[in-house]
Tab-separated table of N, CA and C in Angstrom:
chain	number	residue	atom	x	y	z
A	1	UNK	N	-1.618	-12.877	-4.340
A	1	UNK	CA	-1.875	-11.537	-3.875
A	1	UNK	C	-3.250	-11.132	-4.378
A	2	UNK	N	-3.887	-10.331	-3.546
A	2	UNK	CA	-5.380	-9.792	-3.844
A	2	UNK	C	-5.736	-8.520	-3.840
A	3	UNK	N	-6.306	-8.023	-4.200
A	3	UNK	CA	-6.804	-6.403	-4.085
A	3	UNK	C	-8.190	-6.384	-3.877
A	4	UNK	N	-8.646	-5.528	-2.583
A	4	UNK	CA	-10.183	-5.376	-2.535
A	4	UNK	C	-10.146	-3.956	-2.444
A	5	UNK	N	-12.095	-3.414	-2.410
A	5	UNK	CA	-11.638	-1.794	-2.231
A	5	UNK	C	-12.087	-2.023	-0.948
A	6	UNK	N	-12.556	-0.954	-0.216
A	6	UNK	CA	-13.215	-0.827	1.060
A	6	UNK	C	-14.463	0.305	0.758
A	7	UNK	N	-15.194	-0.472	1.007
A	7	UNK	CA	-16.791	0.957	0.741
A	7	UNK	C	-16.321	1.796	1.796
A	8	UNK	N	-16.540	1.680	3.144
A	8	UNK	CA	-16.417	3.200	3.229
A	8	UNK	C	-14.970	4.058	3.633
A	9	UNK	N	-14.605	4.468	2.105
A	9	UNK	CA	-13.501	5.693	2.163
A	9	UNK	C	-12.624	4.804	1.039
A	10	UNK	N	-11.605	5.656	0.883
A	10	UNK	CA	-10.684	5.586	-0.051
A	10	UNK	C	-9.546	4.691	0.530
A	11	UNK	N	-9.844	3.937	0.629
A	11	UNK	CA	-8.840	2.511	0.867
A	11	UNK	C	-9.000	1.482	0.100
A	12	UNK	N	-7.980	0.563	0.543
A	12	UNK	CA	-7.674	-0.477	-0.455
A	12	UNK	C	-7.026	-1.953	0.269
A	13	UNK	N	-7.174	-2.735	-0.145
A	13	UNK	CA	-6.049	-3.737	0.782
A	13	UNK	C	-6.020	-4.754	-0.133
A	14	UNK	N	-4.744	-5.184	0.039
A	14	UNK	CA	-3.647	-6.665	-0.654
A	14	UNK	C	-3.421	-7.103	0.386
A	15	UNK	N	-3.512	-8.793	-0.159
A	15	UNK	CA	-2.464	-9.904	0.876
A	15	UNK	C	-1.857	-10.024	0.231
A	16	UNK	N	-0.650	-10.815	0.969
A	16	UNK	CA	0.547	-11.550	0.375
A	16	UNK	C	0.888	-13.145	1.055
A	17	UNK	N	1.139	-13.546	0.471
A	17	UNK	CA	1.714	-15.119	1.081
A	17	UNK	C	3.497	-14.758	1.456
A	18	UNK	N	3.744	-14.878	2.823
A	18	UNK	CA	5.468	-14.765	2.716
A	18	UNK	C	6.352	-15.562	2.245
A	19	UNK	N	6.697	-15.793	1.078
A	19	UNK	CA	7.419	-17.409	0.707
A	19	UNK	C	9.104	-17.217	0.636
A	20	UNK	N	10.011	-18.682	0.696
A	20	UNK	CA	10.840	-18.451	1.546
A	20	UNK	C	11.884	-17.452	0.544
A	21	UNK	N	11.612	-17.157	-0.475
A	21	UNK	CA	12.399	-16.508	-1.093
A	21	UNK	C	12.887	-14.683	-1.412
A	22	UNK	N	11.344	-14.648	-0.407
A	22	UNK	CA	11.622	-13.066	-0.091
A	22	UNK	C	11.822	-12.740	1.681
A	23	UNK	N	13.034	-13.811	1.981
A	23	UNK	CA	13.563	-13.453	3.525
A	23	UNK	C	15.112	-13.210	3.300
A	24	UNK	N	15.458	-12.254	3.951
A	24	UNK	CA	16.783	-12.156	4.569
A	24	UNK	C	17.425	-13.256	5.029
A	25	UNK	N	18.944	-13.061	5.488
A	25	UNK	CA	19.745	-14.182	5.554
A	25	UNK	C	19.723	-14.430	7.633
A	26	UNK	N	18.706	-13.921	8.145
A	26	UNK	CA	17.835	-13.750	9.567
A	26	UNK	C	16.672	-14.334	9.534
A	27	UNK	N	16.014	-15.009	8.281
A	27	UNK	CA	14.778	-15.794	8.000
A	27	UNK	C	13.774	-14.964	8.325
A	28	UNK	N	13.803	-13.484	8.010
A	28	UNK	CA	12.592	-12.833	7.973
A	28	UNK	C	11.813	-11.971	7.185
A	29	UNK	N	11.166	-11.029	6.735
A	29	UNK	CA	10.843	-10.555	5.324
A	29	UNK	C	12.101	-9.595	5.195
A	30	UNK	N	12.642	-9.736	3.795
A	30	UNK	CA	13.697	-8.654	3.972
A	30	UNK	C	13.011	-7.292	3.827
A	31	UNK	N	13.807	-6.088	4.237
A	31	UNK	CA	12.732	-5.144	4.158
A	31	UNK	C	12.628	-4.183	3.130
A	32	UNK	N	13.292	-4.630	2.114
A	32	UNK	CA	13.344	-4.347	0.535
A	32	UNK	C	12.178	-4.697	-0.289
A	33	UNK	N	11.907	-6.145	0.292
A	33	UNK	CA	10.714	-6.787	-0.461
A	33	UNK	C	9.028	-6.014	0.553
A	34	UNK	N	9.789	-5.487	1.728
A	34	UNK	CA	7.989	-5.797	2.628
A	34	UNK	C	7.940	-3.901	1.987
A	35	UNK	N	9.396	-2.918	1.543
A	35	UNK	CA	8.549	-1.659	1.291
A	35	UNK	C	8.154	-1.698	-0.227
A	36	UNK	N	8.966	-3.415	-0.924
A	36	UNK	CA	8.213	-3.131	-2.450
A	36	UNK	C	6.246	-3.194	-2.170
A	37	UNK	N	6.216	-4.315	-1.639
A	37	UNK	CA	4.650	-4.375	-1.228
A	37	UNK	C	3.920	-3.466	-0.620
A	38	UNK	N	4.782	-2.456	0.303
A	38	UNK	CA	3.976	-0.874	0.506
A	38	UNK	C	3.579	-0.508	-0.683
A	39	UNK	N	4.662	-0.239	-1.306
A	39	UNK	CA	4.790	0.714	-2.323
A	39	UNK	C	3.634	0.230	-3.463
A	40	UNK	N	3.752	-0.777	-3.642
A	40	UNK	CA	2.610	-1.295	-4.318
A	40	UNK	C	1.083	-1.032	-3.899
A	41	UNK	N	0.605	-1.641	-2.602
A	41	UNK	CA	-0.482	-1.297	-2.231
A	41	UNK	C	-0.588	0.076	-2.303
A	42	UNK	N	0.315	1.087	-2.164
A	42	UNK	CA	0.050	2.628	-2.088
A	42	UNK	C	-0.477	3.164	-3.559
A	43	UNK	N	0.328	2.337	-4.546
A	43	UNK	CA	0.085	2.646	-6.482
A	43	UNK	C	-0.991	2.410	-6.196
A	44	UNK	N	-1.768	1.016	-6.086
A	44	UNK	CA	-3.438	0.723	-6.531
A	44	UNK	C	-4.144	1.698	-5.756
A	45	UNK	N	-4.176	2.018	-4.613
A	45	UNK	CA	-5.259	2.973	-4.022
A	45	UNK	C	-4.681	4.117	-4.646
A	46	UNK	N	-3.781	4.640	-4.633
A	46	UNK	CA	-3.506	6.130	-5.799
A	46	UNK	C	-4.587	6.324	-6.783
A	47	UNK	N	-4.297	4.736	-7.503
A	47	UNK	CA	-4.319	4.530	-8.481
A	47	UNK	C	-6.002	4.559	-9.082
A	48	UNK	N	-6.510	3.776	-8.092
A	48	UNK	CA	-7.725	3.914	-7.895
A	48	UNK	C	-8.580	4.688	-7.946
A	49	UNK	N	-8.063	5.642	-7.033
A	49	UNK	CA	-8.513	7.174	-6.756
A	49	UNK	C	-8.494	8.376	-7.706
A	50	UNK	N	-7.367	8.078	-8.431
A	50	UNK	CA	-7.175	9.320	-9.149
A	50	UNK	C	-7.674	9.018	-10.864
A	51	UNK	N	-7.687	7.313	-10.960
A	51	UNK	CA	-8.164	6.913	-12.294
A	51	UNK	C	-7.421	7.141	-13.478
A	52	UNK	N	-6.066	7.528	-12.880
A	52	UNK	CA	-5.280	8.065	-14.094
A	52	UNK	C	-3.977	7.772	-13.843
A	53	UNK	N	-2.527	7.415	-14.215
A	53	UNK	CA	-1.385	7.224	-14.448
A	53	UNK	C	-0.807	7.827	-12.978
A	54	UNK	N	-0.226	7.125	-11.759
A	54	UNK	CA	0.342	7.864	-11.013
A	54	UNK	C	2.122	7.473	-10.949
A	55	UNK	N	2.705	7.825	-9.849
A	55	UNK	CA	3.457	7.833	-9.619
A	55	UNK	C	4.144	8.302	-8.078
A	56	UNK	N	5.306	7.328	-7.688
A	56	UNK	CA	5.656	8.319	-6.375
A	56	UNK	C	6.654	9.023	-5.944
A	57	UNK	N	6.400	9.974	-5.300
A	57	UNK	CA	7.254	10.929	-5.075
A	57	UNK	C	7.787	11.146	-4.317
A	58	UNK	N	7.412	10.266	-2.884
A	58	UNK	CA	8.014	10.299	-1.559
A	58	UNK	C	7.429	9.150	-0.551
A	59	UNK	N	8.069	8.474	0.046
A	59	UNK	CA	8.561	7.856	1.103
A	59	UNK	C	8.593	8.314	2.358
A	60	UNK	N	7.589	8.215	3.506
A	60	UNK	CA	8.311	8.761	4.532
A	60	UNK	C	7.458	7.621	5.907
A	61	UNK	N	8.416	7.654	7.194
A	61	UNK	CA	7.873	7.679	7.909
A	61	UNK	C	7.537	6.058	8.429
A	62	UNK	N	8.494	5.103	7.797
A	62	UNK	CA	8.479	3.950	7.166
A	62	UNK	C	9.002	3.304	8.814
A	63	UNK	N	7.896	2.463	9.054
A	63	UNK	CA	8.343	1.463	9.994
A	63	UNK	C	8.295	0.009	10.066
A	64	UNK	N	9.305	-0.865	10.485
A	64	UNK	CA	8.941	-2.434	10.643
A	64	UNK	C	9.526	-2.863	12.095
A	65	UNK	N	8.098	-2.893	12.008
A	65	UNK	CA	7.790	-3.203	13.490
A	65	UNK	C	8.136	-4.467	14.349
A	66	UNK	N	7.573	-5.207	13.713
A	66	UNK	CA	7.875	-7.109	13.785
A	66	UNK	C	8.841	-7.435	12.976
A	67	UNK	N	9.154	-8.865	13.017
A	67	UNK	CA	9.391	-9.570	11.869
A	67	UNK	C	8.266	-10.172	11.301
A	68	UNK	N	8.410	-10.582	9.834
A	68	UNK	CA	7.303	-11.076	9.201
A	68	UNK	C	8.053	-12.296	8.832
A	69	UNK	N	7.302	-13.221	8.942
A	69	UNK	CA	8.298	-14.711	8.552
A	69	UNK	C	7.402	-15.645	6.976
A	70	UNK	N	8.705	-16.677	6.751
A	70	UNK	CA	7.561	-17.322	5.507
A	70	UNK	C	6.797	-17.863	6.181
A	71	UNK	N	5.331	-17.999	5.132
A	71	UNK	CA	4.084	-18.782	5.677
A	71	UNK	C	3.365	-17.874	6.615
A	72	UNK	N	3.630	-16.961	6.508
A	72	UNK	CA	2.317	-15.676	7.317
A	72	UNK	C	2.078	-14.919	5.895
A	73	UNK	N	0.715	-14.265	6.497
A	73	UNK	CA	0.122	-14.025	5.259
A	73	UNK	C	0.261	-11.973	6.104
A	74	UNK	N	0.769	-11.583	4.837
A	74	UNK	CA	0.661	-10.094	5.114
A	74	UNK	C	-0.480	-9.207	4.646
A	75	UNK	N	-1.729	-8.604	5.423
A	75	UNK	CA	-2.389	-7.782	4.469
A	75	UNK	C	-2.144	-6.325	4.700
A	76	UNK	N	-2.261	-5.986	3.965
A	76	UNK	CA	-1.438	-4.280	3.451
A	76	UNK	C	-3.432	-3.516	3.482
A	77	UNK	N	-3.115	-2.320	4.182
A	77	UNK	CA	-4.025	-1.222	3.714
A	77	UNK	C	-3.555	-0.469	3.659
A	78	UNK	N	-4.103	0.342	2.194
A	78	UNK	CA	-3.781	1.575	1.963
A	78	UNK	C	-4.818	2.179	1.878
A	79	UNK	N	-4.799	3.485	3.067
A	79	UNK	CA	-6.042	4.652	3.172
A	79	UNK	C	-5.386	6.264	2.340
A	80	UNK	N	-6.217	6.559	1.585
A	80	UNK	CA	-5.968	7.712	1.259
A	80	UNK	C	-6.237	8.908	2.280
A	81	UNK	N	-4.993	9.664	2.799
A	81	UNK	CA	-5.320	10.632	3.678
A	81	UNK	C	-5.500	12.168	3.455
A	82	UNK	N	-5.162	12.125	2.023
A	82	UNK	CA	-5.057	13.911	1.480
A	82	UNK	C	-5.378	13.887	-0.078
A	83	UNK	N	-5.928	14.422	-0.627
A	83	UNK	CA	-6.081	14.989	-2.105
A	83	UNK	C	-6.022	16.234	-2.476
A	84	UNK	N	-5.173	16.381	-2.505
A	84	UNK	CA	-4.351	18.039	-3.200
A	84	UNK	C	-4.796	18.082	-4.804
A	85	UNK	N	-4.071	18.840	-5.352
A	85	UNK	CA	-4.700	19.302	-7.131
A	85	UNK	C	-4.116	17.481	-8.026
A	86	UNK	N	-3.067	17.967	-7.830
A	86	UNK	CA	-2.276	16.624	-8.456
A	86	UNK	C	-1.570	15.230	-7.171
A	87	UNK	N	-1.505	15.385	-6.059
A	87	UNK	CA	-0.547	14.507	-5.572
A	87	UNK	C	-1.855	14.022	-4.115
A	88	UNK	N	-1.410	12.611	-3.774
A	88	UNK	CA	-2.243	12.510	-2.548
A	88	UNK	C	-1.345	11.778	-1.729
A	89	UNK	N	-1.805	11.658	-0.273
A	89	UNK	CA	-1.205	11.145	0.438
A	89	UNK	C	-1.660	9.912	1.126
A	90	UNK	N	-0.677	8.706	0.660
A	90	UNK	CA	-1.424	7.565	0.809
A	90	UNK	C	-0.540	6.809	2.641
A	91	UNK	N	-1.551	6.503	3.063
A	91	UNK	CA	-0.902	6.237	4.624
A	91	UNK	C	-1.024	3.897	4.293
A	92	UNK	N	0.006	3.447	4.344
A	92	UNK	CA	-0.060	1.613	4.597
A	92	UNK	C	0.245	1.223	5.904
A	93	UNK	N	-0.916	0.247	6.378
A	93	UNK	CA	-0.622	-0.260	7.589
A	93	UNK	C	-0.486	-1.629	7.026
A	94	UNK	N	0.739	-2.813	7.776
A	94	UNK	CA	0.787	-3.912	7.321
A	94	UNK	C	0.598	-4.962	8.473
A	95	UNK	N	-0.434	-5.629	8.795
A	95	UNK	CA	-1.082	-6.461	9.710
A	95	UNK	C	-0.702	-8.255	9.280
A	96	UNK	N	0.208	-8.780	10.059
A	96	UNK	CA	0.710	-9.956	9.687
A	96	UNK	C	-0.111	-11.402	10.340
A	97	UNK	N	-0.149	-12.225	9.986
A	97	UNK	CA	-1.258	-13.351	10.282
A	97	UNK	C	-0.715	-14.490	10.582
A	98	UNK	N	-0.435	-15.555	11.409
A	98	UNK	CA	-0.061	-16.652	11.446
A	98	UNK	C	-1.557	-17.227	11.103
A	99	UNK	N	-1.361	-18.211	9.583
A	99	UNK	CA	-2.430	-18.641	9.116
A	99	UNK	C	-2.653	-20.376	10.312
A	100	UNK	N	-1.854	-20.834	10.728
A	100	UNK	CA	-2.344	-21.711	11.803
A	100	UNK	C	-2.774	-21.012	13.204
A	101	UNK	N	-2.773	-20.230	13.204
A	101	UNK	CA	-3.792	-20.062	14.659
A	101	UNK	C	-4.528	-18.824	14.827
A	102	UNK	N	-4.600	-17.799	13.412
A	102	UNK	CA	-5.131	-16.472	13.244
A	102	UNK	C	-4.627	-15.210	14.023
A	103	UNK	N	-3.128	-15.858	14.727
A	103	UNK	CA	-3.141	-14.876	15.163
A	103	UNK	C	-2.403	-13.511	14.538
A	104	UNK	N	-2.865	-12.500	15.012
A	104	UNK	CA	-2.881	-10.966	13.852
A	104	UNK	C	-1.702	-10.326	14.993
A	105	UNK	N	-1.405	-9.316	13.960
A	105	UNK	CA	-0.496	-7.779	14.540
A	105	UNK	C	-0.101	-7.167	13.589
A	106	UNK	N	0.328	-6.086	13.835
A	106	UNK	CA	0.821	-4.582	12.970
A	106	UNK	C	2.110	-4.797	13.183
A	107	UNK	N	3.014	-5.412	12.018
A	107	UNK	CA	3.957	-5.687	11.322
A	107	UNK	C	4.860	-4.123	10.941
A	108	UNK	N	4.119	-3.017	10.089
A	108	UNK	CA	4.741	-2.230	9.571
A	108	UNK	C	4.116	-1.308	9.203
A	109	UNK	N	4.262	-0.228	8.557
A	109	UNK	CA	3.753	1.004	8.556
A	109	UNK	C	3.997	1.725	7.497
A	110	UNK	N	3.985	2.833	6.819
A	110	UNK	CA	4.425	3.840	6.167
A	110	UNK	C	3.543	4.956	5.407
A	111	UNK	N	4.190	6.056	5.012
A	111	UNK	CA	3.278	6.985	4.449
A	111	UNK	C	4.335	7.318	3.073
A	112	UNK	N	3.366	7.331	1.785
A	112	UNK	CA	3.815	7.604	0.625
A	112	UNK	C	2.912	8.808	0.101
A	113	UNK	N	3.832	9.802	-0.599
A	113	UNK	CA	3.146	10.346	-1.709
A	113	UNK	C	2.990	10.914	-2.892
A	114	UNK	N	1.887	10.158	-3.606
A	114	UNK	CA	1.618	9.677	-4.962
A	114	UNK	C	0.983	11.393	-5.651
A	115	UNK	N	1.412	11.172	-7.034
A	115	UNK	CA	1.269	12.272	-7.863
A	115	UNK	C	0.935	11.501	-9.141
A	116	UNK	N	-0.305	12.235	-9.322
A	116	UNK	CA	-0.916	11.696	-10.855
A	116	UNK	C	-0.251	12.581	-11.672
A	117	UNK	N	0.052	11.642	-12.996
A	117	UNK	CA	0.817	12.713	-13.968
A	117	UNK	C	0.298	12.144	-15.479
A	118	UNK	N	0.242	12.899	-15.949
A	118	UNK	CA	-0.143	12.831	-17.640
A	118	UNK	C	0.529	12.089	-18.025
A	119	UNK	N	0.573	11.491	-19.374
A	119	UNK	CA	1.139	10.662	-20.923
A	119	UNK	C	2.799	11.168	-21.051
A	120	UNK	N	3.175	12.290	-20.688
A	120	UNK	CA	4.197	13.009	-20.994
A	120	UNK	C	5.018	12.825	-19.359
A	121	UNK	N	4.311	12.202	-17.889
A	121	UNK	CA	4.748	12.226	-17.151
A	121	UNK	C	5.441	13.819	-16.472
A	122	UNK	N	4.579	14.720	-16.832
A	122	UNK	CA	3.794	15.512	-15.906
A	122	UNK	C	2.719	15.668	-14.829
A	123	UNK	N	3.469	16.359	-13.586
A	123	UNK	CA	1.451	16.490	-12.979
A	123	UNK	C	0.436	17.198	-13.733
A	124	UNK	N	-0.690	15.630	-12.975
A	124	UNK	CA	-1.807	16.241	-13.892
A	124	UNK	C	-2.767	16.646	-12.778
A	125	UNK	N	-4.178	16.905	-13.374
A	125	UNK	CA	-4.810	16.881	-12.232
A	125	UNK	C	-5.571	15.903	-11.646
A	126	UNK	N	-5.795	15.665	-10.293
A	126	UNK	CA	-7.123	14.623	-10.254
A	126	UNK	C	-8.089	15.219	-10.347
A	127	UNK	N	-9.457	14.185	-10.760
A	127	UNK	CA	-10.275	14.650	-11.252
A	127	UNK	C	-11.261	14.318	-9.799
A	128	UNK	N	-11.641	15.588	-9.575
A	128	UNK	CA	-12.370	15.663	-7.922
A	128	UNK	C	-13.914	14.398	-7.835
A	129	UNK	N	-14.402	14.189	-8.973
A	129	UNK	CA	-15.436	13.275	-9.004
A	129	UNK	C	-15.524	12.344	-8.842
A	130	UNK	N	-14.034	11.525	-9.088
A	130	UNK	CA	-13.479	10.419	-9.189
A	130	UNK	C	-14.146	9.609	-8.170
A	131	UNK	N	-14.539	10.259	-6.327
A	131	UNK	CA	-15.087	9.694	-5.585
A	131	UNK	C	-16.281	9.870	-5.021
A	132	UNK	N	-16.891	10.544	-5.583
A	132	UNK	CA	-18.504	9.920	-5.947
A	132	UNK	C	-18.944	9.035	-7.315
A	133	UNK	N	-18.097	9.197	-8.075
A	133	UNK	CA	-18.017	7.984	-8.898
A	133	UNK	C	-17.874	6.638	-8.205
A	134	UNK	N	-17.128	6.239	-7.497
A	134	UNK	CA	-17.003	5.123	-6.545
A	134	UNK	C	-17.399	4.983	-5.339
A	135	UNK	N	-18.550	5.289	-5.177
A	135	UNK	CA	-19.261	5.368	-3.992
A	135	UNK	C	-20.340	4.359	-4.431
């Protein structure tokens, strides 16, 4: 698995290798494992963004579109679509690959949202600079 950022805007993207141990008893990604890997790509761009301890707070809006099978490679983006005081709203698109012949599609979908919270696991605030700092 990989993490890059994206220069322009607050995104992020992971691959994954599908191996045969995260399929259903249908030989396809189960979809336990494909919203742990949302959920993940959604933490690092949060995470990214806000530079500080997050967490999530909601789930919504969650689609699987395809099947994803072993031996396709899944890459996950996560775009940040909102920055409120403490919480943002992170949108994942999941684009699946047959690595023998390149061919691509939009696998899955979802929108999460993440809340930075203090040491004590309170909201905290983000800190608005955070992205001209990473520019």
């Amino acid at each position: 698995m990989s993490l890059s950022a994206i220069r322009n805007g607050d995104a992020s993207q992971m691959t994954a290798l599908i191996f045969p141990e995260t399929v259903n008893h249908h030989g396809t990604l189960f979809a336990g494992a494909g919203l742990a890997l949302m959920s993940k790509a959604a933490f690092l761009a949060a995470s990214r963004r806000a530079r500080r301890r997050v967490v999530m707070a909601a789930s919504d809006k969650i689609h699987f579109r395809t099947p994803v099978l072993p031996g396709q490679m899944l890459e996950l983006t996560a775009t940040i679509t909102r920055v409120g005081r403490t919480s943002m709203g992170v949108d994942i698109t999941g684009e699946v690959e047959t690595l023998t012949t390149g061919a691509r599609h939009l696998a899955m979908s979802g929108h999460f949202d993440m809340v930075a919270v203090d040491e004590s696991g309170r909201p905290a605030p983000i800190n608005p600079d955070t992205m001209e700092a990473q520019a």
